[in-house]
Tab-separated table of C-alpha atoms in Angstrom:
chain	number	residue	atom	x	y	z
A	144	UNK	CA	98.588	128.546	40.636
A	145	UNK	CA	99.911	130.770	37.975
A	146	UNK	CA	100.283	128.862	34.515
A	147	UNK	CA	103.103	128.680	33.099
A	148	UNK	CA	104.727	130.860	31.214
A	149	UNK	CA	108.800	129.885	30.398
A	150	UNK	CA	110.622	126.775	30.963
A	151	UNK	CA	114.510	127.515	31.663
A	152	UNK	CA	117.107	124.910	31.403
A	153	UNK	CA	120.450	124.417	32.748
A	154	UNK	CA	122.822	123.271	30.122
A	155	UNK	CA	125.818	121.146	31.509
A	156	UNK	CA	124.403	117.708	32.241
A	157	UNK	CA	120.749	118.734	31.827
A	158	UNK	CA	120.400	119.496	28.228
A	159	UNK	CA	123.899	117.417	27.374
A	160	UNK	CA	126.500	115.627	29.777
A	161	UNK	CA	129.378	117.704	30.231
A	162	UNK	CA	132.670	116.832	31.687
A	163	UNK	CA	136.176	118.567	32.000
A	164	UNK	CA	138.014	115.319	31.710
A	165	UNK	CA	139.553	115.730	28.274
A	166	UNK	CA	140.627	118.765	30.344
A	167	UNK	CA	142.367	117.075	33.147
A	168	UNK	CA	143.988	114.801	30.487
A	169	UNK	CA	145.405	116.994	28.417
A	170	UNK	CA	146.941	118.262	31.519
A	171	UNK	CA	148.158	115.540	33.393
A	172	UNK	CA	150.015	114.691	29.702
A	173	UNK	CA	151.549	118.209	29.523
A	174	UNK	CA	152.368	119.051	33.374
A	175	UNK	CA	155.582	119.253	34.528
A	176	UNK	CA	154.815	117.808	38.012
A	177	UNK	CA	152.584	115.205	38.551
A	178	UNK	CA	152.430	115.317	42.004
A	179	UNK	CA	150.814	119.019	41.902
A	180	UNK	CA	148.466	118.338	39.167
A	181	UNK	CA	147.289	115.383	40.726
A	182	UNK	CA	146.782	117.095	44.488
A	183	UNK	CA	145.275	119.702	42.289
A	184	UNK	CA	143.417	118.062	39.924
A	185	UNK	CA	139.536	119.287	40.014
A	186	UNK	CA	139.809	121.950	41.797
A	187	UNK	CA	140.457	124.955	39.568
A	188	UNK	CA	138.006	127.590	39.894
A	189	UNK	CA	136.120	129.289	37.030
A	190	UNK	CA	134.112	131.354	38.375
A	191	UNK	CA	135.768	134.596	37.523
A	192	UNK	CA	135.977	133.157	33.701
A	193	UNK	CA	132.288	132.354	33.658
A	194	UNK	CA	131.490	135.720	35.268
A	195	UNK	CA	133.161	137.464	31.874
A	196	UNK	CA	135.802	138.881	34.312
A	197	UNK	CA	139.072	137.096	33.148
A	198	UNK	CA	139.804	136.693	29.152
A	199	UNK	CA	140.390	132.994	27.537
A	200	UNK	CA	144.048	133.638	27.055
A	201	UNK	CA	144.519	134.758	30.703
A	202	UNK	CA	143.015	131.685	31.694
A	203	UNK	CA	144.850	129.386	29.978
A	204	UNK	CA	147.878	130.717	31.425
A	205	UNK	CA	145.810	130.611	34.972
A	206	UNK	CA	144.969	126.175	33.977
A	207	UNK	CA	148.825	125.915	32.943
A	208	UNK	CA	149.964	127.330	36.788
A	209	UNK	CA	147.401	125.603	38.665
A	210	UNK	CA	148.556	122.525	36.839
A	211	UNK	CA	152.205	122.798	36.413
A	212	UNK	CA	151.938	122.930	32.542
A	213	UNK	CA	155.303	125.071	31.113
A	214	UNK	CA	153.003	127.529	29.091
A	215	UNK	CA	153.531	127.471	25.631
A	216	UNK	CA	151.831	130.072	22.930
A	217	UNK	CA	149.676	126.834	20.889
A	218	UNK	CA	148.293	125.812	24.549
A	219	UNK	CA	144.841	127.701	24.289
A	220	UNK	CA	144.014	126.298	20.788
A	221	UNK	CA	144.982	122.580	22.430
A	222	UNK	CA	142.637	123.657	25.689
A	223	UNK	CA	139.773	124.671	23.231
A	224	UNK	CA	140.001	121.579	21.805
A	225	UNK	CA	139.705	119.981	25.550
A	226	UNK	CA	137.110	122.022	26.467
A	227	UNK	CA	134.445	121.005	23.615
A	228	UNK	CA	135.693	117.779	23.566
A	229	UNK	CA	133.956	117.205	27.422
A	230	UNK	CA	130.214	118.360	24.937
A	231	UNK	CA	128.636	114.849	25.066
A	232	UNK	CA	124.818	113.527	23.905
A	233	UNK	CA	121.547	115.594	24.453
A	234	UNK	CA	119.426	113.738	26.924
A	235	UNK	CA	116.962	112.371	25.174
A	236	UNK	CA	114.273	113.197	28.005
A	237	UNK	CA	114.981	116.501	28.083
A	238	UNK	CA	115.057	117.328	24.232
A	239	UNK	CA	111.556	115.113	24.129
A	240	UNK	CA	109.959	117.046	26.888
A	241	UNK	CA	111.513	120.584	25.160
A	242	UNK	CA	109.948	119.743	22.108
A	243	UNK	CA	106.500	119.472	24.121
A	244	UNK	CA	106.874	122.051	26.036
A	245	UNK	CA	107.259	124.109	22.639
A	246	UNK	CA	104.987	122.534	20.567
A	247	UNK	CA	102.138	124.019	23.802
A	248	UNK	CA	103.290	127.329	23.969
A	249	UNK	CA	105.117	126.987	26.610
A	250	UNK	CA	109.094	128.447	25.245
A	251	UNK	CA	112.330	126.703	26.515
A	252	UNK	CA	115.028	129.316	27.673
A	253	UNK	CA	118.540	128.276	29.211
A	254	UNK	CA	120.501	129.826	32.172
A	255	UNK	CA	123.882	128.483	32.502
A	256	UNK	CA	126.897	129.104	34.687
A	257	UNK	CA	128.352	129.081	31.279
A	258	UNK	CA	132.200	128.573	30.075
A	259	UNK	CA	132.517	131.158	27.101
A	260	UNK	CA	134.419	129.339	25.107
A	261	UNK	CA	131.602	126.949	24.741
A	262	UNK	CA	128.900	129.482	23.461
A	263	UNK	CA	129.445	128.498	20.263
A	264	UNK	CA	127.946	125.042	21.014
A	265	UNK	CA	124.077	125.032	22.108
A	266	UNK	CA	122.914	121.552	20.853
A	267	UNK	CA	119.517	123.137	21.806
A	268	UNK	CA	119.869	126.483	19.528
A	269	UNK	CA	116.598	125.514	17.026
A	270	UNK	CA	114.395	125.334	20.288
A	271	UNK	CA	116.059	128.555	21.422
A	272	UNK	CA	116.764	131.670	19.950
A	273	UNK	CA	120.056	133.834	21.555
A	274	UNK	CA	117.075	136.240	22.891
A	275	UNK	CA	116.079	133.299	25.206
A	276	UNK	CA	119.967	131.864	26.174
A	277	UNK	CA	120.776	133.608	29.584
A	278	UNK	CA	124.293	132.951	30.316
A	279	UNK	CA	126.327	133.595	34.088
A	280	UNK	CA	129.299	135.471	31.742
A	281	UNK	CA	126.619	138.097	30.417
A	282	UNK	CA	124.755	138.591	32.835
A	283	UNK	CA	127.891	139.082	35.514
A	284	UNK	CA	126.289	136.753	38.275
A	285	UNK	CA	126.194	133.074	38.779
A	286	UNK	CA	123.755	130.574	40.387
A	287	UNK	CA	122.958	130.172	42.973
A	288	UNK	CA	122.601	134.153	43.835
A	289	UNK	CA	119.296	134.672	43.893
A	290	UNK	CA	120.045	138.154	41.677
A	291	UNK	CA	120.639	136.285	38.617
A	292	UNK	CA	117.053	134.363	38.941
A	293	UNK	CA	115.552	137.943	38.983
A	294	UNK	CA	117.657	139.261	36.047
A	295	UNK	CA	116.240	136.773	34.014
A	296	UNK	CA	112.593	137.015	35.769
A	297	UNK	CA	113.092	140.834	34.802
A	298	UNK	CA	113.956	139.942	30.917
A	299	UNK	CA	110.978	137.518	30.198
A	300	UNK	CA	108.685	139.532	31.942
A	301	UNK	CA	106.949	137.411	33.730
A	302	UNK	CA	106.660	136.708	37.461
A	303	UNK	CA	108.468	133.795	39.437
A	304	UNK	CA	105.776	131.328	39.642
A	305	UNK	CA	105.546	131.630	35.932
A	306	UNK	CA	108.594	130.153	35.325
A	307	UNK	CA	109.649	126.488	35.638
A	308	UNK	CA	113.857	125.675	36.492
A	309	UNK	CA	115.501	122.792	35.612
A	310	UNK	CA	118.957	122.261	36.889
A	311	UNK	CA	121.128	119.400	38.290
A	312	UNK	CA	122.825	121.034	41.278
A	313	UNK	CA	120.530	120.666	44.239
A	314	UNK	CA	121.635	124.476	45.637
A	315	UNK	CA	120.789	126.364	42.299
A	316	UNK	CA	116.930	124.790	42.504
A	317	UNK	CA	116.464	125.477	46.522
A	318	UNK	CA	117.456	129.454	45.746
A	319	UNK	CA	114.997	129.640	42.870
A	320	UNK	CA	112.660	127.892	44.771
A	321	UNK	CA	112.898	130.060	47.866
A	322	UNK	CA	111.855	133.112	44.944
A	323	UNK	CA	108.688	131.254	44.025
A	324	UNK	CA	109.819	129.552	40.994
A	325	UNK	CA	108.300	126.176	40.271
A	326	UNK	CA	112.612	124.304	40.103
A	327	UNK	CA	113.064	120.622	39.355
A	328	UNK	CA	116.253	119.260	40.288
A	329	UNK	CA	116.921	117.300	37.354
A	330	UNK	CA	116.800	113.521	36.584
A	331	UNK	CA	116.848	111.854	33.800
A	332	UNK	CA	113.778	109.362	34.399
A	333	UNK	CA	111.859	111.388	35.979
A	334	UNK	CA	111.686	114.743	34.373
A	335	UNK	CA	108.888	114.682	31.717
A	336	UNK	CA	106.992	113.453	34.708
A	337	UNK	CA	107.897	116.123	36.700
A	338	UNK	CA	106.907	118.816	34.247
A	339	UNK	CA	103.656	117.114	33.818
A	340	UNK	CA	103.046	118.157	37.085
A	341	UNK	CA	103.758	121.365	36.747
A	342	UNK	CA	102.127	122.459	33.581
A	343	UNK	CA	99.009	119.952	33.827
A	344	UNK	CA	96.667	121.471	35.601
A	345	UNK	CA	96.327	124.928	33.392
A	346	UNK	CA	97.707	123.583	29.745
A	347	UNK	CA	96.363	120.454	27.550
A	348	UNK	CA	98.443	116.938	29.134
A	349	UNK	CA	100.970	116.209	27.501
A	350	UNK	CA	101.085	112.304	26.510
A	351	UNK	CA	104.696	111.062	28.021
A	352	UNK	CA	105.782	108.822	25.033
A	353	UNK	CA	109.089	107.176	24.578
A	354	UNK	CA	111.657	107.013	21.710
């Protein structure tokens, strides 16, 4: 087995939770139909925003119609405010097992199906640099198409069984492990372990301690 060169990270509820309900609330309290925002509530696509293909004010005024909210010209300061307000903790686990990881050599790199707005707000930017933070609106692609995996396989250098993946979505692991990437979906108790695994056999073990 190759050793291990990179470690790459999701970021919503991998290296922090993330949640769009201070979102949804600031909706509900602002649409002009209840009925529609609740039958719609959820279900809002962003996957042109996070592909850099729609600007921030053109989807506020996309949230407002989906949701029934009259549009008015303070809305996307107030939906800023709802989107960083969903930013909650760092997992410990994974910040503990990041540190590790650096501390052996191994760097920590993120690729996120990533809301602009929030790029501002990496709780994990001393671990890693902007060089290292590969994110769906840059790069034009999302997960899980496999061409994103190889953009970023193409920028470090390295080949696929080089790199470890960590994300929490089941179908963004199974493509990047169907490219030969060593992918952990990600849990909480169980991913230092999991690493361990990985990175044991060709680097000093890592002792698993707890905070």
């Amino acid at each position: 087995m190759a050793k291990i060169k990179y470690c790459i990270w999701d970021v919503g509820n991998v290296i922090y939770n993330y949640t769009l309900e201070p979102l949804h609330n600031w909706c509900e309290q602002h649409t002009a139909d209840l009925d529609t925002f609740r039958r719609n509530k959820g279900k809002f696509n962003y996957n042109a925003y996070m592909k850099g293909q729609v600007p921030y004010p053109e989807l506020c005024r996309q949230i407002c119609e989906f949701y029934a909210v009259p549009y008015h010209k303070n809305h996307p300061i107030e939906i800023n405010k709802a989107f960083h307000a969903g930013i909650k903790n760092y997992h410990p686990q994974t910040r503990q097992i990041q540190e590790e990881l650096q501390r052996q050599g191994i760097p920590n790199c993120i690729l996120s199906n990533a809301l602009p707005i929030l790029a501002d707000d990496n709780k994990a930017a001393d671990l890693i640099p902007p060089e290292r933070q590969f994110c769906s609106f840059d790069l034009g692609l999302l997960k899980p198409d496999p061409e994103i995996y190889r953009a970023v396989q193409q920028k470090l250098g390295c080949r696929f069984e080089e790199l470890i993946f960590v994300d929490d979505k089941h179908k963004n692991t199974q493509a990047a492990a169907e490219l030969g990437i060593h992918a952990i979906t990600f849990k909480p108790q169980t991913i230092i372990d999991e690493i361990h695994q990985i990175i044991s056999p060709h680097n000093i073990p890592i002792k698993n301690k707890t905070r």
